[in-house]
mmCIF file of C-alpha atoms and ligand atoms in Angstrom:
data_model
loop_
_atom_site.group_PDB
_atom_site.id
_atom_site.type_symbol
_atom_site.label_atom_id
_atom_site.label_comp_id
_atom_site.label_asym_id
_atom_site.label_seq_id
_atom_site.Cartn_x
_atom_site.Cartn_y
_atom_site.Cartn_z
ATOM 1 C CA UNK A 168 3.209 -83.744 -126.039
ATOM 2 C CA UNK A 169 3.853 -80.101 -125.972
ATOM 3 C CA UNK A 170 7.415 -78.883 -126.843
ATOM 4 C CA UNK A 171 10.629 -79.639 -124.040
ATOM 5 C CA UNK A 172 11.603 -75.922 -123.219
ATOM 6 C CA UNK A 173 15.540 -75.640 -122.007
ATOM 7 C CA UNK A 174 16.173 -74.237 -118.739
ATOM 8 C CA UNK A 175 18.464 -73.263 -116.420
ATOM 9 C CA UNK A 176 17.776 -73.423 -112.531
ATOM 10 C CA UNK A 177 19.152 -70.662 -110.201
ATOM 11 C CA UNK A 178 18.467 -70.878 -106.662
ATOM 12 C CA UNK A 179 19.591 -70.532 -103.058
ATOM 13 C CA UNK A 180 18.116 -73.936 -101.456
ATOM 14 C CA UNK A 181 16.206 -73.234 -99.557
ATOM 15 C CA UNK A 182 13.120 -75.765 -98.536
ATOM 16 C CA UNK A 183 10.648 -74.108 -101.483
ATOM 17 C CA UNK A 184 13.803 -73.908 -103.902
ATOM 18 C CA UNK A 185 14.097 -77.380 -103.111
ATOM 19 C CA UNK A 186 10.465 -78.063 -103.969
ATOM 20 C CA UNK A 187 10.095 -75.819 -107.112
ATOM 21 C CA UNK A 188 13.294 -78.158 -108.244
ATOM 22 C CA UNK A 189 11.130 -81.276 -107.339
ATOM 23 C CA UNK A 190 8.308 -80.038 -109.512
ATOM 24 C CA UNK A 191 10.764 -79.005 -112.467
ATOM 25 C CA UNK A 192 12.617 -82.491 -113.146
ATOM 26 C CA UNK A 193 8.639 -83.890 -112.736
ATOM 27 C CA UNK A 194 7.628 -82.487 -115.995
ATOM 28 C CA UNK A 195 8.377 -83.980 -119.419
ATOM 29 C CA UNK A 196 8.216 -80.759 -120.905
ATOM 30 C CA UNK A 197 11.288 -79.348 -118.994
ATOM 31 C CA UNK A 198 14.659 -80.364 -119.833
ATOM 32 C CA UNK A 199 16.742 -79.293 -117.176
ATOM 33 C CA UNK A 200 20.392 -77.736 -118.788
ATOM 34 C CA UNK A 201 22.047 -76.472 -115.723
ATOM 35 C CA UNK A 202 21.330 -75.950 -112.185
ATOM 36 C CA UNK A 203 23.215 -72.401 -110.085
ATOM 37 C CA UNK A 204 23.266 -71.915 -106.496
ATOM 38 C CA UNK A 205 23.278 -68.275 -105.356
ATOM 39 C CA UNK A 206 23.839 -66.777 -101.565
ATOM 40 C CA UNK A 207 20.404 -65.996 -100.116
ATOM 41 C CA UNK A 208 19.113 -68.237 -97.759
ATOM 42 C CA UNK A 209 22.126 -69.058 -96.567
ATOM 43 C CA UNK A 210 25.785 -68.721 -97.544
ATOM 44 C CA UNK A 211 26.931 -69.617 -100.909
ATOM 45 C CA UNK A 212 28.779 -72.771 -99.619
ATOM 46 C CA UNK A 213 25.633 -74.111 -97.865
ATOM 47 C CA UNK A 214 23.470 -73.283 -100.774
ATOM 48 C CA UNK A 215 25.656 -75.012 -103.336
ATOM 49 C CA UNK A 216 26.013 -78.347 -101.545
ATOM 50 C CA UNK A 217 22.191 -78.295 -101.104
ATOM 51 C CA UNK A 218 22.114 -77.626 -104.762
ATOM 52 C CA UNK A 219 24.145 -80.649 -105.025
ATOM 53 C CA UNK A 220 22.555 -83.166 -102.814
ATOM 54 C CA UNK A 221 18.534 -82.091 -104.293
ATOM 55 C CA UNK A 222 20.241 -82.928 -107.940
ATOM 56 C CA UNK A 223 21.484 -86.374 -106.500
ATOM 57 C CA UNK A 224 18.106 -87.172 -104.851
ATOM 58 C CA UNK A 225 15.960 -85.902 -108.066
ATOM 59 C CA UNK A 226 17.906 -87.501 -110.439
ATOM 60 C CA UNK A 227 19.151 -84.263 -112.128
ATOM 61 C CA UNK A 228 21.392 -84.839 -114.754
ATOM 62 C CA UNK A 229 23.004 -81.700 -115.376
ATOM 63 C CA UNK A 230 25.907 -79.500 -114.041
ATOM 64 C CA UNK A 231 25.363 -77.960 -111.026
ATOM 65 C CA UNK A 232 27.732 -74.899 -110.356
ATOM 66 C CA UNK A 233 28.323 -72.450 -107.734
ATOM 67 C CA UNK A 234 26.876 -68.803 -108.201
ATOM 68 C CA UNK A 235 27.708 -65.437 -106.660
ATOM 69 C CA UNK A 236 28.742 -65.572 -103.283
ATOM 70 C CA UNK A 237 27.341 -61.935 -102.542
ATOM 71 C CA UNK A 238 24.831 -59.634 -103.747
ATOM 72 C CA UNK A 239 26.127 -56.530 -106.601
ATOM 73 C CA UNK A 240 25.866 -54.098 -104.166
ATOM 74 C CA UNK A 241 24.527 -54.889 -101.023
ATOM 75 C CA UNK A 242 26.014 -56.921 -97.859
ATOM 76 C CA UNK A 243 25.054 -60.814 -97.558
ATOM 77 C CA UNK A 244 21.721 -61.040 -95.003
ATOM 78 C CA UNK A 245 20.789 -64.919 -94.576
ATOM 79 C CA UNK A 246 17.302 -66.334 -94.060
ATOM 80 C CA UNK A 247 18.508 -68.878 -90.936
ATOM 81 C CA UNK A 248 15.140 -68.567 -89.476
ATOM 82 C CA UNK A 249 13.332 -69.857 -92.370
ATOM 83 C CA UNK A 250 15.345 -72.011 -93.615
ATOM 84 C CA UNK A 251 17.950 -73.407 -90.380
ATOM 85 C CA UNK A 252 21.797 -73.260 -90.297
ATOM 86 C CA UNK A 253 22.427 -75.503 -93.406
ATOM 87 C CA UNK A 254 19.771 -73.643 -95.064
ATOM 88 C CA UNK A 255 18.090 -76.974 -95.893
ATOM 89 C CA UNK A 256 17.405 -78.312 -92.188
ATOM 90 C CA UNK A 257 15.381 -81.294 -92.179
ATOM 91 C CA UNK A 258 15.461 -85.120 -93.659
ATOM 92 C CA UNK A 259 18.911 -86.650 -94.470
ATOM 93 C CA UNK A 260 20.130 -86.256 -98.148
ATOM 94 C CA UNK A 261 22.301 -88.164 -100.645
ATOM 95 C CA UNK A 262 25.690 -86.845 -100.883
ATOM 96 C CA UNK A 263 26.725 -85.134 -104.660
ATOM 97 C CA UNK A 264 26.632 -87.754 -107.545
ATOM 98 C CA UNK A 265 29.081 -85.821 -109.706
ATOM 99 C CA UNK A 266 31.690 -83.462 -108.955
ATOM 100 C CA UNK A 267 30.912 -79.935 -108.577
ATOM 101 C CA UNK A 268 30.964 -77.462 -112.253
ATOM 102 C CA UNK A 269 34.202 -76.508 -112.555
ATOM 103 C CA UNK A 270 33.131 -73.413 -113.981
ATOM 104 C CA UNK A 271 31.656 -70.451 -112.027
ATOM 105 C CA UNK A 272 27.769 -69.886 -112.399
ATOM 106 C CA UNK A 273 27.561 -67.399 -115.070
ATOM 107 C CA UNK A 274 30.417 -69.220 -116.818
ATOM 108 C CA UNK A 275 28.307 -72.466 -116.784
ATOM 109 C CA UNK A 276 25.116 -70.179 -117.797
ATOM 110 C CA UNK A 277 26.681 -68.738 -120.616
ATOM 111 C CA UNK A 278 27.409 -71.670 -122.428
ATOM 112 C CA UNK A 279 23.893 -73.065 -121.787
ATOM 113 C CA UNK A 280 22.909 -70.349 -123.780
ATOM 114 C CA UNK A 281 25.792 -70.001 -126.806
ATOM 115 C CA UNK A 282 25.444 -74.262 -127.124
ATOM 116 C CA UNK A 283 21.517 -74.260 -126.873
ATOM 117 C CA UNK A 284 19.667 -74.673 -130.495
ATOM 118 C CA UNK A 285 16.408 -73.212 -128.570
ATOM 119 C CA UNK A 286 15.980 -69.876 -126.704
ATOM 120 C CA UNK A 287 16.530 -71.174 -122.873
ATOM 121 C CA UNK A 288 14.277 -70.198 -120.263
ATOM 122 C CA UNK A 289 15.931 -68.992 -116.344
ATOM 123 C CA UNK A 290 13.902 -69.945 -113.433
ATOM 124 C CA UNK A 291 15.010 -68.026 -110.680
ATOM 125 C CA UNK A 292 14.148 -68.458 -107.134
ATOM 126 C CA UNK A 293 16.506 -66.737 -105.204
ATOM 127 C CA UNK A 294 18.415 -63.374 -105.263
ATOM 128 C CA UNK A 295 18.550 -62.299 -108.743
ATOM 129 C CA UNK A 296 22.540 -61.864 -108.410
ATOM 130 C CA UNK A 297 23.553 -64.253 -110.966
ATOM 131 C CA UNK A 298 20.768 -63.783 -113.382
ATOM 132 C CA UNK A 299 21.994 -60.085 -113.826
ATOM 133 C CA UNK A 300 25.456 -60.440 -114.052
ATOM 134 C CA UNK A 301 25.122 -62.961 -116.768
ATOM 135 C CA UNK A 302 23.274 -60.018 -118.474
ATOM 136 C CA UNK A 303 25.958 -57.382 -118.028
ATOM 137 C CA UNK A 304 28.567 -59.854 -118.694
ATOM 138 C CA UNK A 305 27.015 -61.158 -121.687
ATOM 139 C CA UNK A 306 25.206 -58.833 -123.326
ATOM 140 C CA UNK A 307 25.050 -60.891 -126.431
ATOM 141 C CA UNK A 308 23.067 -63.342 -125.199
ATOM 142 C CA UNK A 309 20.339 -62.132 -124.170
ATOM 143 C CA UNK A 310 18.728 -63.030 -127.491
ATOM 144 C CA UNK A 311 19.479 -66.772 -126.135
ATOM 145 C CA UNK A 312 16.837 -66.120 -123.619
ATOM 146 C CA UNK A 313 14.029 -66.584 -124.219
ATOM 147 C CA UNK A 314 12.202 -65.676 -121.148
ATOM 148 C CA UNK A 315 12.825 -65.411 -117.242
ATOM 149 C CA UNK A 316 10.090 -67.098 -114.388
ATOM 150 C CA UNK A 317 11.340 -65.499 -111.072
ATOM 151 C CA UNK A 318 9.862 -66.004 -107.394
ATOM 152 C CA UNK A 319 10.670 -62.659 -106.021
ATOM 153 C CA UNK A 320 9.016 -59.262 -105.052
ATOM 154 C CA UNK A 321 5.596 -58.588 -104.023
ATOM 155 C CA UNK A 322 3.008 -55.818 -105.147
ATOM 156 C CA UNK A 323 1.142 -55.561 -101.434
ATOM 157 C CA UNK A 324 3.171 -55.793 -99.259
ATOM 158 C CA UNK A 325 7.072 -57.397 -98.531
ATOM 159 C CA UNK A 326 7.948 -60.100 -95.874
ATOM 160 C CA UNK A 327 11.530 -59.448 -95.341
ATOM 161 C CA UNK A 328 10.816 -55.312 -94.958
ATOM 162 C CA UNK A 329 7.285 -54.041 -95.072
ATOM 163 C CA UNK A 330 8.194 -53.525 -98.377
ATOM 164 C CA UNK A 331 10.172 -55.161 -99.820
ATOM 165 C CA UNK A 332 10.733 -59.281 -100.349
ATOM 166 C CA UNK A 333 13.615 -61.217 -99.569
ATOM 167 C CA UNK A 334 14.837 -61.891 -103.005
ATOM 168 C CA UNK A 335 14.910 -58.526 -104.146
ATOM 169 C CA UNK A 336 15.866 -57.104 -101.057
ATOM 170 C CA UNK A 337 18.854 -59.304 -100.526
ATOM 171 C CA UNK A 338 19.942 -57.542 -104.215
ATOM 172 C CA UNK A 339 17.802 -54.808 -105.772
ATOM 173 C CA UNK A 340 20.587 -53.343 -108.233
ATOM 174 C CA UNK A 341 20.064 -57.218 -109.621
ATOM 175 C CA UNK A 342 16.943 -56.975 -109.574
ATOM 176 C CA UNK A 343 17.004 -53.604 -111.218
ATOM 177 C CA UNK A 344 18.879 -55.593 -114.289
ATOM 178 C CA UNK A 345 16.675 -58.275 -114.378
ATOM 179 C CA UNK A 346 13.371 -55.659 -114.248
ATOM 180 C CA UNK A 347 15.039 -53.315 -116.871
ATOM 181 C CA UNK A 348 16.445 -56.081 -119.563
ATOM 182 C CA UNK A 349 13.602 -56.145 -122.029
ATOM 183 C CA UNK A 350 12.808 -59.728 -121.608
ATOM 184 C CA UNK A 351 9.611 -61.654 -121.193
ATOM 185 C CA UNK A 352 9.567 -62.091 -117.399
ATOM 186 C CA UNK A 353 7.017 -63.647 -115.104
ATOM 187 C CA UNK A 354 6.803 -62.359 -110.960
ATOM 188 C CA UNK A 355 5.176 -64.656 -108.779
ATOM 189 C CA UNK A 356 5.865 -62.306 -105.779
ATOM 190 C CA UNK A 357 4.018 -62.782 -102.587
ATOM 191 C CA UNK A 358 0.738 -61.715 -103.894
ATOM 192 C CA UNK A 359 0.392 -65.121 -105.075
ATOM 193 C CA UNK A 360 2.601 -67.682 -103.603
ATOM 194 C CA UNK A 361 1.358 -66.181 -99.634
ATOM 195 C CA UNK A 362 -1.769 -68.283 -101.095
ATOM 196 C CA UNK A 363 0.423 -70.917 -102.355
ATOM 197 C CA UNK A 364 -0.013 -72.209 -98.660
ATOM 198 C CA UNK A 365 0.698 -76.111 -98.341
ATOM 199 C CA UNK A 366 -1.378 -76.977 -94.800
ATOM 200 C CA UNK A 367 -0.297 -79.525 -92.418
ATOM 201 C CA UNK A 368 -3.124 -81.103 -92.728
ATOM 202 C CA UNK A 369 -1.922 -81.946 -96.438
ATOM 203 C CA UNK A 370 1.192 -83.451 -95.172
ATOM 204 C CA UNK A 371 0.345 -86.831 -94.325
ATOM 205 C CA UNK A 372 -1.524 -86.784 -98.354
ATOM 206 C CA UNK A 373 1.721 -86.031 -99.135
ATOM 207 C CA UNK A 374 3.971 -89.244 -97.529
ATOM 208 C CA UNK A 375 1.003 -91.345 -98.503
ATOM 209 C CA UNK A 376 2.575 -91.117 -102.038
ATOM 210 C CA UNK A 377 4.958 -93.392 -100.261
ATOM 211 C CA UNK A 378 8.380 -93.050 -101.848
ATOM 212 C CA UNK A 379 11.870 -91.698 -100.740
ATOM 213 C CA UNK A 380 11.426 -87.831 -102.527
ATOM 214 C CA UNK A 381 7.814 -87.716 -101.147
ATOM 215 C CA UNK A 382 8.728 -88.435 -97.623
ATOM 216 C CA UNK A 383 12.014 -86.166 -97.615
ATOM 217 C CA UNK A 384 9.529 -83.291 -99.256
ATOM 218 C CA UNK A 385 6.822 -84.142 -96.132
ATOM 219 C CA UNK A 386 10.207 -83.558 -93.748
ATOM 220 C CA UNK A 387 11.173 -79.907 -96.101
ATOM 221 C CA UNK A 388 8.023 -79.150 -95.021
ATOM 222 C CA UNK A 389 7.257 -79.577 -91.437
ATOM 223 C CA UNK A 390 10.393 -77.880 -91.175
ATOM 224 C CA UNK A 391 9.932 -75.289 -93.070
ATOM 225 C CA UNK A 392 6.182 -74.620 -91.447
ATOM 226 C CA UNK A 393 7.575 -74.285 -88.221
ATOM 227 C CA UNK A 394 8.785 -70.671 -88.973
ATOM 228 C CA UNK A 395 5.553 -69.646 -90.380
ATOM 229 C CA UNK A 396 3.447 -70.704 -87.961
ATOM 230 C CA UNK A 397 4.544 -68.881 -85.349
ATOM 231 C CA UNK A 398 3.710 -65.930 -87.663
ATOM 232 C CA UNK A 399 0.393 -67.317 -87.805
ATOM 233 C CA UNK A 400 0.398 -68.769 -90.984
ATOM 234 C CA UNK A 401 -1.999 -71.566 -91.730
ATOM 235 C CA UNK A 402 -0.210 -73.107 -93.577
ATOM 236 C CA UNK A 403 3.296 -73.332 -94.994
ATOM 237 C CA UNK A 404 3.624 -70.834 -97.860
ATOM 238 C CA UNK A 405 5.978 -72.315 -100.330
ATOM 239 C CA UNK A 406 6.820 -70.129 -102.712
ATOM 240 C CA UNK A 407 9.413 -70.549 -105.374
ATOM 241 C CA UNK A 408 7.138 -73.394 -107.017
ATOM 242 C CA UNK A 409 5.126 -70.997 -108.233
ATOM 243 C CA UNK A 410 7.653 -70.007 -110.526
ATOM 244 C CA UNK A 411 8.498 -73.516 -112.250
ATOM 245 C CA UNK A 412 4.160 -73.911 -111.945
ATOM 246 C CA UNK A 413 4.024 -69.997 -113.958
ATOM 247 C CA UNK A 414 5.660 -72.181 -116.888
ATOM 248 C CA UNK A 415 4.109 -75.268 -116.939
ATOM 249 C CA UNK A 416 0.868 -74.879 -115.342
ATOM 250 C CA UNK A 417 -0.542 -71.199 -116.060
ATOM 251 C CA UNK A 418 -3.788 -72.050 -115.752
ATOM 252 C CA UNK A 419 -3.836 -72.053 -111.897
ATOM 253 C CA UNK A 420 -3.104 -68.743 -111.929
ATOM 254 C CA UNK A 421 -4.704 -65.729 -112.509
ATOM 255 C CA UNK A 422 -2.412 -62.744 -113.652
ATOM 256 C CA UNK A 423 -1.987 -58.917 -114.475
ATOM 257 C CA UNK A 424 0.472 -57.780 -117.272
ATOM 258 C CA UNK A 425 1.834 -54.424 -115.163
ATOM 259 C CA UNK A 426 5.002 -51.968 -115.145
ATOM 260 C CA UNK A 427 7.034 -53.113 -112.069
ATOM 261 C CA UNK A 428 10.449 -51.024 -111.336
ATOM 262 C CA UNK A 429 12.781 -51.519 -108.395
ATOM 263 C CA UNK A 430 13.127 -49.428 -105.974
ATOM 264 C CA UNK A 431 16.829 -48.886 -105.045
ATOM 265 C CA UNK A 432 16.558 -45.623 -102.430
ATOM 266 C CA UNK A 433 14.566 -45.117 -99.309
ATOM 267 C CA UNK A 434 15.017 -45.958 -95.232
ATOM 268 C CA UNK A 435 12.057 -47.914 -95.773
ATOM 269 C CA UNK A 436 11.398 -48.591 -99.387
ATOM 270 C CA UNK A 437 14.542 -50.070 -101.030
ATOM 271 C CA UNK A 438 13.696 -53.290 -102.766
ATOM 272 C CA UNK A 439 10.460 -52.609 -103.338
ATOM 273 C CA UNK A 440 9.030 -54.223 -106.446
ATOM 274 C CA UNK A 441 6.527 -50.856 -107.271
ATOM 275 C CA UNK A 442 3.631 -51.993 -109.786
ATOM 276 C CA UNK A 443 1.954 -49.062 -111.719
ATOM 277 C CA UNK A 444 -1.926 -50.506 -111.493
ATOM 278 C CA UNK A 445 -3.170 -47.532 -112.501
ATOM 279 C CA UNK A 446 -0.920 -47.045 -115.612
ATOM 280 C CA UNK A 447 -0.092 -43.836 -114.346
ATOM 281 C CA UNK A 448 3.654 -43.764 -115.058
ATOM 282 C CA UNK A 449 2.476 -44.265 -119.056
ATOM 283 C CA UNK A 450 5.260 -47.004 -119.168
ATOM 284 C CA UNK A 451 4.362 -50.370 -120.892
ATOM 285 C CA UNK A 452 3.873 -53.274 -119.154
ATOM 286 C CA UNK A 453 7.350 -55.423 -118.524
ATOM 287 C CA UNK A 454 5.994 -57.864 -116.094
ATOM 288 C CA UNK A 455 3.379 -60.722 -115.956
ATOM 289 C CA UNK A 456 2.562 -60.991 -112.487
ATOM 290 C CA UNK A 457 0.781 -63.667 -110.380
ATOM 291 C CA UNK A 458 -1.839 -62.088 -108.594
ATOM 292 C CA UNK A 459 -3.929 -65.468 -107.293
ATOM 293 C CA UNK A 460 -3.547 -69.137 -107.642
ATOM 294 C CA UNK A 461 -5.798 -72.105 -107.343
ATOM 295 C CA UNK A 462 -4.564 -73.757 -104.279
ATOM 296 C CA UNK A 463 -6.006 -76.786 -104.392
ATOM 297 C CA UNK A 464 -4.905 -77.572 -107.994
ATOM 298 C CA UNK A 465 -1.129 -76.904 -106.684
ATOM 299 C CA UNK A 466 -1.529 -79.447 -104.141
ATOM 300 C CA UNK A 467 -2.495 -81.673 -106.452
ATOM 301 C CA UNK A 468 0.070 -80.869 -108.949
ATOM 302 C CA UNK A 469 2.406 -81.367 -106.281
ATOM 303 C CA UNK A 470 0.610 -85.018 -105.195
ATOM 304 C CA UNK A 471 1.210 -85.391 -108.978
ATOM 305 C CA UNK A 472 4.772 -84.410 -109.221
ATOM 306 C CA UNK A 473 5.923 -86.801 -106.248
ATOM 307 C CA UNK A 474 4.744 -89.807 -107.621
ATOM 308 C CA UNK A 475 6.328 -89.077 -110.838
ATOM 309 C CA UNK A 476 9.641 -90.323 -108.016
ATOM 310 C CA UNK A 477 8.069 -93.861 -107.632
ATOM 311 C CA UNK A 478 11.095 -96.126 -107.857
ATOM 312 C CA UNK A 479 13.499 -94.093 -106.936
ATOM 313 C CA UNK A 480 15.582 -94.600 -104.158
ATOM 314 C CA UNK A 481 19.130 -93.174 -103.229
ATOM 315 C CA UNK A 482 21.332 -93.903 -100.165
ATOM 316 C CA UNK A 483 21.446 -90.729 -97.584
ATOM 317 C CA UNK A 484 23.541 -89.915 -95.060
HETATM 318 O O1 RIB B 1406 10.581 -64.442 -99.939
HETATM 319 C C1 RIB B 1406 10.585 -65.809 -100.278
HETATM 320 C C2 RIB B 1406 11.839 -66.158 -101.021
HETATM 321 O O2 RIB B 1406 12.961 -65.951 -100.177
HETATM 322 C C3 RIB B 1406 11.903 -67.645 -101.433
HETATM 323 O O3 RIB B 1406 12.632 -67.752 -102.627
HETATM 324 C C4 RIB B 1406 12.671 -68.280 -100.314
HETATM 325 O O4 RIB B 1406 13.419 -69.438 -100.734
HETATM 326 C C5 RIB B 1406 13.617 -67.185 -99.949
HETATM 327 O O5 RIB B 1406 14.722 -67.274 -100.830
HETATM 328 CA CA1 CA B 1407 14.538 -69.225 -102.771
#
């Protein structure tokens, strides 16, 4: 049995956050210290109560507090269309099972860190917000991290602006932090997890596992495909996943060790995550970047991960 590796979840649930949480409390070899909402996908009061009710139909037993409310330096935008009004649209879910951190995100983050033996690892799948301002707040701790997995950015191409992806994009001077901190960090931008595409032909594989977390996950994502699809997506691309899977399962991807900055200015540009393939800027490599996954292997792992849920069964509302 390899290791447990500490981590902290930070998120703006969101149907993929929702998933890449799924696939986190799955495996043995995460122990799950904290969980942070963030505003992304949808306000920071939607976000946090989604945080809330995934933890109580998971089974996550650890503090779940409420993140930034707004971006560094940009204004709010919310992903509605992706993700519906609540920002988690779909199946019923369990109310909370514990009472909210009483301590602000980065407050709950920070002690994660100072009370954690091991370096702890940040899994971030929404707007990088909270992940930088525990850096500028606490500069001291950095050394208590011992790496960050993000979902964010993309290489090609963006989804939210031609170039840029929503996470960054919804707070690039974050980003920026986060890019610029020195620390072993992991991109799954949409390079890969575009190919991370769950079809709905897999769905009914996927509520044959037959439990309660399996069939609310089949509901995530026929609602989450419907957006998608009408881009012409074959399938629903569920992202943030990719960043638990980057951890735990790096053998279904392939990668590239590249310089990635952020790009801050430009009508068209800012938020760009801007990869130096050629090695032309002379600057080392910061970044391990997904660049392809094997698809079929994530369905499985995700087959894999839901029936890890067998005999679990909460009341919803
Ligand atoms: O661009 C995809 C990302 O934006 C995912 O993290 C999704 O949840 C949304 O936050
Ligand atoms: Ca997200």
């Amino acid at each position: 049995m390899r290791k447990t590796i500490p981590v902290i979840l930070d998120g703006d649930p969101g149907h993929d956050d929702a998933i890449a949480w799924v696939f986190a409390k799955a495996d043995p070899t995460l122990e799950i210290r904290a969980v942070i909402s963030v505003a992304g996908n949808q306000t920071i009061e939607k976000t946090t109560i989604n945080a809330r009710r995934i933890a109580a139909l998971l089974g996550i037993d650890a503090p779940v507090a409420r993140g930034a409310s707004r971006p560094l330096n940009a204004d709010p935008v919310t992903a509605g269309n992706w993700h519906g009004e609540s920002g988690l649209d779909g199946p019923a879910l369990p109310e909370p099972d514990r009472p909210l951190s009483e301590l602000p995100g980065v407050e709950l983050m920070a002690k994660v860190l100072r009370e954690s033996r091991d370096p702890v690892t940040i899994i971030a799948t929404g707007p990088l917000t909270n992940v930088a301002d525990l850096l500028l707040s606490c500069p001291e701790l950095k050394e208590k991290i011992g790496q960050i997995s993000i979902m964010g950015g993309g290489i090609t191409h963006g989804n939210w602006k031609p170039a840029a992806e929503y996470n960054i994009f919804e707070d690039p001077e974050a980003a920026w932090t986060v890019f610029h901190a020195g620390l072993p960090l992991r991109m799954c931008g949409l390079d890969v997890t575009e190919k991370a595409l769950i079809k709905p032909s897999e769905f009914p594989r996927l509520l044959a596992v037959g439990n309660q977390v399996a069939e609310i996950v089949t509901g995530w994502l026929e609602f989450f495909y419907r957006f998608p699809m009408q881009l012409g997506y074959s399938g629903a691309p569920v992202h943030d996943p990719c960043a638990v899977l980057a951890l735990t399962h790096p053998e279904i991807f392939q990668t590239r060790e590249l310089y990635v900055d952020i790009e801050l200015e430009g009508e068209y540009t800012r938020g760009a995550t801007v990869a130096d393939l050629m090695g032309s800027t002379g600057q080392a490599p910061n970044v391990v970047c997904g660049m392809d996954i094997d698809r079929d292997r994530y369905v499985e792992l995700l087959v894999e991960a839901l029936k890890s849920y067998d005999g679990r069964c909460v009341p919803v509302i």
